[in-house]
Coordinates of C-alpha atoms and ligand atoms in Angstrom, one line a residue:
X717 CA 104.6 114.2 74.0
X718 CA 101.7 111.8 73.8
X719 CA 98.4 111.0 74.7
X720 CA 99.3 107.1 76.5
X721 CA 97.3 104.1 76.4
X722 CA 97.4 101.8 80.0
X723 CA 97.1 98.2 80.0
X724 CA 94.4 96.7 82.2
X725 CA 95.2 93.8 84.2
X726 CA 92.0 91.5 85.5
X727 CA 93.0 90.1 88.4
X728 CA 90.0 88.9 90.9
X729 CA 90.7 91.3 93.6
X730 CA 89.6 94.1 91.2
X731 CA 86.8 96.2 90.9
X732 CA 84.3 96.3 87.9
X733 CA 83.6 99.7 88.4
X734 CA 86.5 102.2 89.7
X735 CA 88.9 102.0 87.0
X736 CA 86.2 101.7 84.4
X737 CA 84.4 104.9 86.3
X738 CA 87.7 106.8 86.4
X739 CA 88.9 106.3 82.8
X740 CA 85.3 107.4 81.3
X741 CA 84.5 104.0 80.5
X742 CA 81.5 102.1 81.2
X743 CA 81.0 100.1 84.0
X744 CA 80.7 97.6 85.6
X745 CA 83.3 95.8 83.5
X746 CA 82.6 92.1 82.4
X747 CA 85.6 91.7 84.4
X748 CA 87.4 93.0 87.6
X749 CA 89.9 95.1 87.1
X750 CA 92.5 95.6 89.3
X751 CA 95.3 97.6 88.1
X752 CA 96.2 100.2 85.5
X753 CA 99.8 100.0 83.8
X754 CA 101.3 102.8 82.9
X755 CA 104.9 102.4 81.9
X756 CA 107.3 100.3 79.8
X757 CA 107.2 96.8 82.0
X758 CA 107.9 94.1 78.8
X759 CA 105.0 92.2 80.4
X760 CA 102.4 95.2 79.5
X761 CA 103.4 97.7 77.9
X762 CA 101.5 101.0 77.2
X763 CA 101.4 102.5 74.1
X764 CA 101.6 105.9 72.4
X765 CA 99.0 107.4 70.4
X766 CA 100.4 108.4 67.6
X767 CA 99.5 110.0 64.7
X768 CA 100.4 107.1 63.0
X769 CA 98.5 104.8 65.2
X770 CA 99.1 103.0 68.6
X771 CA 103.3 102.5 69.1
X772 CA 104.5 100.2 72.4
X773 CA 106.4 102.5 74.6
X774 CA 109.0 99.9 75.0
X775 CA 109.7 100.0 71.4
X776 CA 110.2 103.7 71.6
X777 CA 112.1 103.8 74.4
X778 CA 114.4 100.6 72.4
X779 CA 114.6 102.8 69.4
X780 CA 115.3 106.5 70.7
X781 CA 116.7 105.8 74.3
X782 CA 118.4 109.2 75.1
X783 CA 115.1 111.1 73.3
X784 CA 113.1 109.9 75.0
X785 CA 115.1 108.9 78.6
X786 CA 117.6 111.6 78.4
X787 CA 121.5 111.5 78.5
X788 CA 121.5 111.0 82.6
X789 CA 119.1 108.9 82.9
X790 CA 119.9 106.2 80.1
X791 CA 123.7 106.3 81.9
X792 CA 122.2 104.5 84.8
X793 CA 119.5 102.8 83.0
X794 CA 120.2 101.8 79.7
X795 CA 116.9 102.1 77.6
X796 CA 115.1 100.7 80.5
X797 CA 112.3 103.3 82.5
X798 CA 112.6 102.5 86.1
X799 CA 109.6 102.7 86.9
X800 CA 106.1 102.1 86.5
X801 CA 103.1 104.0 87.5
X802 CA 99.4 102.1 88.5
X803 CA 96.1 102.6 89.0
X804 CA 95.1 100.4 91.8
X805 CA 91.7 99.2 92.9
X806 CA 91.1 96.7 94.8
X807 CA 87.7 95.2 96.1
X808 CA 88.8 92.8 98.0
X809 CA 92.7 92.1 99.9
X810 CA 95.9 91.8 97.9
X811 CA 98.1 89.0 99.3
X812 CA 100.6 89.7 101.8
X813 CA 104.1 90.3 100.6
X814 CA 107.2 92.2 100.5
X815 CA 110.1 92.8 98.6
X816 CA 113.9 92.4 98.7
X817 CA 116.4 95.0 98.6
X818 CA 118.4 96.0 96.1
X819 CA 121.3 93.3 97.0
X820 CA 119.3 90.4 98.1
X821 CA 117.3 90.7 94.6
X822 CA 120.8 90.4 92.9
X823 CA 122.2 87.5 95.2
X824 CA 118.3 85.8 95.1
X825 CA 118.3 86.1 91.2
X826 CA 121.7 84.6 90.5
X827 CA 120.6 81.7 93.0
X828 CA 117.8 80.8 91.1
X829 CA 119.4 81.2 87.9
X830 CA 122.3 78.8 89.2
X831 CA 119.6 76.3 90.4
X832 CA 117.6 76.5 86.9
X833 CA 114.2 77.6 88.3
X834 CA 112.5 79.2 84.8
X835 CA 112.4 82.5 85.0
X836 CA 108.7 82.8 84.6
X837 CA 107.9 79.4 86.5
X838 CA 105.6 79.5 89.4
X839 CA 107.9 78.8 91.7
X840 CA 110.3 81.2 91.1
X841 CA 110.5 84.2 93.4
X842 CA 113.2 86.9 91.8
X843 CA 112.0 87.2 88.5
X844 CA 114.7 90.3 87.8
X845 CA 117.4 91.4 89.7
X846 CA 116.0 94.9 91.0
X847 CA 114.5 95.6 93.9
X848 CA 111.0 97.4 94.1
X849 CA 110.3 100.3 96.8
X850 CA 106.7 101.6 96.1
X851 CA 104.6 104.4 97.0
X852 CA 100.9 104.1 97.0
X853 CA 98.8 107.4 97.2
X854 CA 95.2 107.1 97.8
X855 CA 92.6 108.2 95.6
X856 CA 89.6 107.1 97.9
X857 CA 89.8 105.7 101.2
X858 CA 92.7 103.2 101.2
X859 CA 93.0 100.4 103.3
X860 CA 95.6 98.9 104.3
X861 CA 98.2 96.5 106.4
X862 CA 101.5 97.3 106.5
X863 CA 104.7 96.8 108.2
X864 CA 105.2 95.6 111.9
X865 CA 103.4 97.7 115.1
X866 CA 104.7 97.9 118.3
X867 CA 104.6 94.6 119.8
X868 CA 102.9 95.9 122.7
X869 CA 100.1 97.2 120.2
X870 CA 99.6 93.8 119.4
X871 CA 100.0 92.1 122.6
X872 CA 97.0 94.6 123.7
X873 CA 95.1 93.2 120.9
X874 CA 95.6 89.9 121.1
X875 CA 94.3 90.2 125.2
X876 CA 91.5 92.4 124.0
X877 CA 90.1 89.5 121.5
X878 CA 89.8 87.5 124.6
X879 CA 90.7 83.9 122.8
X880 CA 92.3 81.5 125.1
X881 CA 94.0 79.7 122.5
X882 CA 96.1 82.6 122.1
X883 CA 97.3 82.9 125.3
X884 CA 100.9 81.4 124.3
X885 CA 101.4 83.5 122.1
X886 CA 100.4 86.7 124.0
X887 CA 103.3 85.4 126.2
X888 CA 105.5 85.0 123.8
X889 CA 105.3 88.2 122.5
X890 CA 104.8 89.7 126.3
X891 CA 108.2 88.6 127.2
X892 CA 109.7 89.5 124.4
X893 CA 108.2 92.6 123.3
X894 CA 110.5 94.3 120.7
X895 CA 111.2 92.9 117.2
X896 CA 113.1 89.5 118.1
X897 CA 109.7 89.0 119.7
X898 CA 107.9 89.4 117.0
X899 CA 110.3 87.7 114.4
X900 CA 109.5 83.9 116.9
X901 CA 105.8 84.9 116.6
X902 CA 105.6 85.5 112.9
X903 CA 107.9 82.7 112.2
X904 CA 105.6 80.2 114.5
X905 CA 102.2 81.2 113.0
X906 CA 103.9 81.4 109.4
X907 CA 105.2 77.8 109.9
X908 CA 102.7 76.5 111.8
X909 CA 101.2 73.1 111.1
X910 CA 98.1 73.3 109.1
X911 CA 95.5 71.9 111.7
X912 CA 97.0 73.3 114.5
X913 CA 95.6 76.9 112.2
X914 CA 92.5 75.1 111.3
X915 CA 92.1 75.4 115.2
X916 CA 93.4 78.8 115.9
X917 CA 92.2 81.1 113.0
X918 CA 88.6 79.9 113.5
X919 CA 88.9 80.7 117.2
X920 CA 90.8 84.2 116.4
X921 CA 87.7 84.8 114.4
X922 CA 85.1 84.3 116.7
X923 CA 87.0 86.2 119.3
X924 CA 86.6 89.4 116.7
X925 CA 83.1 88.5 116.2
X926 CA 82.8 89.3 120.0
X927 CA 84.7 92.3 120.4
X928 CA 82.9 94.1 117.5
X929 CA 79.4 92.8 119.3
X930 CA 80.7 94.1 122.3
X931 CA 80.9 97.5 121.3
X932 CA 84.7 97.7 122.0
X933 CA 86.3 100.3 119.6
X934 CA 89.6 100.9 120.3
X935 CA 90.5 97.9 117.7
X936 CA 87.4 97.7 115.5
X937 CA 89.4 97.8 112.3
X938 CA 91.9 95.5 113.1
X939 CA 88.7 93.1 114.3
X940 CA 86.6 93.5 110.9
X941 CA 89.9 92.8 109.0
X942 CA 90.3 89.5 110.8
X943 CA 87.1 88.9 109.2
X944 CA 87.3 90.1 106.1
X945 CA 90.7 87.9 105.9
X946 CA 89.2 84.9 107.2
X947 CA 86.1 84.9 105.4
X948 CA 88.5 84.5 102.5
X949 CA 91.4 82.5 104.1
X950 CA 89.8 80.5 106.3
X951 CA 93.2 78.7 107.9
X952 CA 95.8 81.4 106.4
X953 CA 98.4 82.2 108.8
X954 CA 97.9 85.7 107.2
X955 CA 94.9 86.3 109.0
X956 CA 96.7 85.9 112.5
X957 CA 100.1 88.0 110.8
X958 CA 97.2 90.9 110.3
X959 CA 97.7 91.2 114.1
X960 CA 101.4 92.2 113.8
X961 CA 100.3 94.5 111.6
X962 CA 100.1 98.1 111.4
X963 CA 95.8 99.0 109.9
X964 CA 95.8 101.6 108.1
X965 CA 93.6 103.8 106.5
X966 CA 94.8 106.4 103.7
X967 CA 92.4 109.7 103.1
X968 CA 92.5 110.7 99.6
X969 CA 96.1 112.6 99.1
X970 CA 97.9 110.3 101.9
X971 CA 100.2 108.0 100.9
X972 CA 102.4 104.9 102.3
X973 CA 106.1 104.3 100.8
X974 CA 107.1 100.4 101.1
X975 CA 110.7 99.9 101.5
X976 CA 112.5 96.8 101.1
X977 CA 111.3 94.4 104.1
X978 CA 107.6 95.5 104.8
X979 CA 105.7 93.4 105.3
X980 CA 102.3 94.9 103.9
X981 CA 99.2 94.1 101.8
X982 CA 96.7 96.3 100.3
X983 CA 92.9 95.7 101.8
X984 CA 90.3 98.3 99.9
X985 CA 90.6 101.2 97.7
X986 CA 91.5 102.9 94.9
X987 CA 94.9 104.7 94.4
X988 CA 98.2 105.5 92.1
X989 CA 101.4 103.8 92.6
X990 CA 104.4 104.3 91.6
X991 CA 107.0 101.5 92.3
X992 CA 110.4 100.8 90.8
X993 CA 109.9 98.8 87.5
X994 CA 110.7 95.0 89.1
X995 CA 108.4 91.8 89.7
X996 CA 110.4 90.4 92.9
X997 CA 107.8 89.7 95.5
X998 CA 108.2 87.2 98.5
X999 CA 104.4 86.0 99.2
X1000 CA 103.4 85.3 103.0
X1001 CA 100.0 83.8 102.8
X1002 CA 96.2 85.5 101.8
X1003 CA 96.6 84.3 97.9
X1004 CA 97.0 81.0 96.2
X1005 CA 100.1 81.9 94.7
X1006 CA 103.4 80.3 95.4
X1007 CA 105.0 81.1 98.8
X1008 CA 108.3 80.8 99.8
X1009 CA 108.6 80.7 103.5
X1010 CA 112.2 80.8 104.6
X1011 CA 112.5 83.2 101.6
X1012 CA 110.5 85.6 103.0
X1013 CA 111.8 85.4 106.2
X1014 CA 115.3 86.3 104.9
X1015 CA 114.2 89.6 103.6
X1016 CA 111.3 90.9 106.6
X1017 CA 112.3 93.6 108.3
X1018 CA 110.9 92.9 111.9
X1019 CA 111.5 96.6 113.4
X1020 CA 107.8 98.5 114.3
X1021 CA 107.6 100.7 111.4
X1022 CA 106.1 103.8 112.7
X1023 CA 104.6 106.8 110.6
X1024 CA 107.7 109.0 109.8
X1025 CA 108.9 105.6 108.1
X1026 CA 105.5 104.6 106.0
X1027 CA 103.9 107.8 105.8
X1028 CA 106.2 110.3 103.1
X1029 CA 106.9 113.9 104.1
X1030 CA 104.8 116.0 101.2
X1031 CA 106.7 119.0 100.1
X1032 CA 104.6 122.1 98.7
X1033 CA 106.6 123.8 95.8
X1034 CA 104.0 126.1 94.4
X1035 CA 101.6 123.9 92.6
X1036 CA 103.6 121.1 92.9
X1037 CA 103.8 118.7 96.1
X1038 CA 106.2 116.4 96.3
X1039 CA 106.1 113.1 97.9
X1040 CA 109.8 112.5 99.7
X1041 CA 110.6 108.9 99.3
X1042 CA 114.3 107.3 99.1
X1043 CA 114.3 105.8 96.2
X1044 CA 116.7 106.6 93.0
X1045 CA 114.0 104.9 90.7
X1046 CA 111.2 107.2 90.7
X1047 CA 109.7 110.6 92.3
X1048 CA 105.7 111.3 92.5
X1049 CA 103.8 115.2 92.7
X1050 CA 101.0 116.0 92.4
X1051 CA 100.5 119.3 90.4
X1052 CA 97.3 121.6 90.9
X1053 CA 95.4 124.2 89.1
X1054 CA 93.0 126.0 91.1
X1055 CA 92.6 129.6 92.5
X1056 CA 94.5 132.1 90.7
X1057 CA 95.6 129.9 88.0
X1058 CA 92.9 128.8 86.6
X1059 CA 92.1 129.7 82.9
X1060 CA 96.1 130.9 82.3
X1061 CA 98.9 128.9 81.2
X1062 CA 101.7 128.0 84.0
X1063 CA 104.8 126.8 84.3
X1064 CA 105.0 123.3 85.7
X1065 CA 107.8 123.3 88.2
X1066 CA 111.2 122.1 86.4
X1067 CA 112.4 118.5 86.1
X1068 CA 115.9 117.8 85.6
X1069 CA 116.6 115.9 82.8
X1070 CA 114.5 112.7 82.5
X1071 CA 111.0 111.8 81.1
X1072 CA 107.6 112.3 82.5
X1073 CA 104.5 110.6 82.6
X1074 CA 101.5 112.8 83.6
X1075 CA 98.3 111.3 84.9
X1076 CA 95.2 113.0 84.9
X1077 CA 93.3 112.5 88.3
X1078 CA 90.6 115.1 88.3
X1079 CA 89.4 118.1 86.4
X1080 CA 90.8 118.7 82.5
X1081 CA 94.4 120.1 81.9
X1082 CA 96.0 121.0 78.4
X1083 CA 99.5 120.6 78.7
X1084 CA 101.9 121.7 76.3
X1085 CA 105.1 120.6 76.0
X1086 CA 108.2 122.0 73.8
X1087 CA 106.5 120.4 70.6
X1088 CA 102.5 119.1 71.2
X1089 CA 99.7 119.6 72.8
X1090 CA 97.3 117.0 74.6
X1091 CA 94.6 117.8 76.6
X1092 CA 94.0 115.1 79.3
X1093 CA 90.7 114.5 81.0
X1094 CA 90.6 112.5 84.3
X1095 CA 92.1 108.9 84.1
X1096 CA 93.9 110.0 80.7
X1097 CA 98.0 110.3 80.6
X1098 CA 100.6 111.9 78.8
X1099 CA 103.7 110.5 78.1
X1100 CA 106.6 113.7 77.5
X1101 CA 109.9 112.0 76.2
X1102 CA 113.0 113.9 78.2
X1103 CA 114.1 116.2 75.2
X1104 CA 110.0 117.4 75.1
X1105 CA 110.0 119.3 78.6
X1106 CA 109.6 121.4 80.3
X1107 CA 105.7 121.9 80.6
X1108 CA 103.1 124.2 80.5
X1109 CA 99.6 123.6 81.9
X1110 CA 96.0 125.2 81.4
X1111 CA 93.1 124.3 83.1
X1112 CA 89.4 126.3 83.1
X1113 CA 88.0 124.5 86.4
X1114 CA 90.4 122.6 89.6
X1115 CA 92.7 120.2 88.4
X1116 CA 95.3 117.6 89.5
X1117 CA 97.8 116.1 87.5
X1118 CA 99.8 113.0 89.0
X1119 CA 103.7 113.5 87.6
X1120 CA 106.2 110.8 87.8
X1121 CA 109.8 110.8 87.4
X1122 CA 112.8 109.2 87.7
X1123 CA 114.2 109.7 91.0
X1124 CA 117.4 111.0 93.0
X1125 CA 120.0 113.0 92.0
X1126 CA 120.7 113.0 87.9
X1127 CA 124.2 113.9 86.9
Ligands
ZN2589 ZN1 104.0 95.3 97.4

């Protein structure tokens, strides 16, 4: 086991203060950060402080695969780690995406290979052939759109905005009020001519101005996130898709798993996620990255996604509570000391045989493993190779300690 270095990525939608102000370092940053990697993605990286100095964890992993991985796991993985863990924090929206499934990322990355798009060109959208289910836990308040509400949700909106030029499409959606409905919308507003959106999004805008001056507060959020989109996007399709779109907001602890098809993208807030370790995302407006229309289409999943589908079930083992996702690639707990516990060593719950990395959220844990000891203060992580487990924890005052795993049944 080892104390882990993350990479930070700048992107402009981060924050110059939460990941700086959550790893102990000082802020505000000269630059935005937006995301903390911890994992082995070849891109970035993190490394292993060792006694010896700073080692990648992709060389490790290269070097000692079933040490480190573990017999199962290396089986269905090779000396890959499926997953990578993030801080996330973002000050202002993500773009709005989703990602394939498992099979369309292998047919949609041998297409591309046949048609000689570089892998790492801009317009290339399946960059590896995996898919990439995610789960985003919330550290503050998280904000968020994601996947398709009840059409009738958003023909309500759409009335309650009160902006003529919307009135097709209120129909459109009125008549067909189930997920063929909204599949014409989206695809008309998506593929919509660009002045015919210099028209509409301007006039969508004002009608939110209106209905948050009136008052009204049965779709506040949704209103101030036209805004906020448009104030950014002026034009984007996105802003009218944010209609169609489930608002959410994520207390500290909640989370939202993303499965293949959601259409989502991440407004405000600062959180941990944990995704399966692939770059495939199909972009539907709200960046100025490359997006791939009928490409996205192909993969959206249209159905209302209610809570029981975004919203994992959390299962309390002891300490330990689980989020339940489906996917094979990874598993996310949350461990924590308090109570009782505190100022004795404990047993971390078993893993079966696999790695972990432990992230340090709040509070001061020192974990022991079969051979070292780290202590990890909040924003710190551990890395503990699968032949290094189980684990032991002691903390003096409340802690929580992020774990992820690999996923799904090892044999
Ligand atoms: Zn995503």
């Amino acid at each position: 086991m080892h104390l882990l270095r993350g990479a930070v990525r700048t992107y402009a939608w981060g924050s110059r203060t939460a990941i700086a102000e959550f790893t102990g370092r000082p802020s505000p940053t000269d630059h935005p950060e937006a995301e903390l990697w911890f994992g082995a993605h070849p891109g970035d990286p993190a490394y292993l402080q060792t006694a010896d100095g700073e080692v990648s964890l992709l060389d490790t992993l290269r070097e000692d695969p079933e040490g480190q991985l573990g017999v199962a796991v290396c089986n269905r993985y090779g000396d890959r780690l499926p997953f990578l863990l993030k801080v996330l924090a973002a000050d202002e929206p993500l773009s709005l995406q989703a990602h394939p499934s498992a099979e369309q990322a292998r047919e949609g990355f041998e297409r591309e290979e046949r048609a000689g798009i570089p892998v790492a060109g801009p317009t290339r959208n399946y960059r590896d052939p995996n898919h990439k289910p995610e789960i985003l836990i919330a550290i503050s308040d998280f904000h968020a759109l994601a996947g398709f509400q009840p059409a009738a949700r958003s023909v309500e909106l759409m009335r309650e905005l009160a902006v003529g030029d919307l009135d097709p499409y209120i129909n459109l959606l009125a008549g067909q009020a189930d997920a063929d409905g909204l599949r014409a919308l989206f695809t008309t507003w998506i593929t919509a001519p660009q002045p015919d959106l210099d028209v509409l999004v301007p006039a969508v805008i004002e009608g939110a101005i209106q209905y948050l001056k009136s008052g009204r507060k049965t779709f506040a959020a949704e209103a101030k996130t036209v805004l906020e989109l448009g104030e950014r996007y002026p034009g984007d399709a996105g802003v009218l898709a944010s209609l169609l779109l489930n608002r959410l907001t994520l207390r500290p602890g909640e989370a939202i798993y993303l499965p293949a098809g959601n259409l989502h993208a991440y407004l405000h807030g600062v959180g941990i996620e944990v995704m399966a370790n692939s770059d495939n995302v199909l972009r539907g407006g709200l960046t100025p990255k490359h997006v791939d229309v009928p490409e996205l289409l192909r993969v959206l999943d249209f159905t209302p996604a209610t809570d029981e589908v975004l919203r994992p079930r959390v299962v309390q083992d002891g300490m330990e509570a689980t989020y339940l996702t489906p996917a094979a690639e990874f598993a996310v707990s949350v461990l924590a000391i308090d109570g009782e516990h505190l100022g004795h060593e404990v047993d971390a719950p078993a893993r079966q045989d696999g790695p972990q990395i432990l992230l340090c959220a709040e509070g001061s844990v020192l974990v022991h493993s079969k051979t070292a000891s780290v202590t990890l203060e909040r924003g710190a992580a551990a890395w503990v190779p699968a032949d290094d487990g189980p684990i032991r924890l002691v903390a003096e005052r409340p802690s929580k300690l992020f774990r992820a795993t690999v996923g799904g049944a090892l044999s």
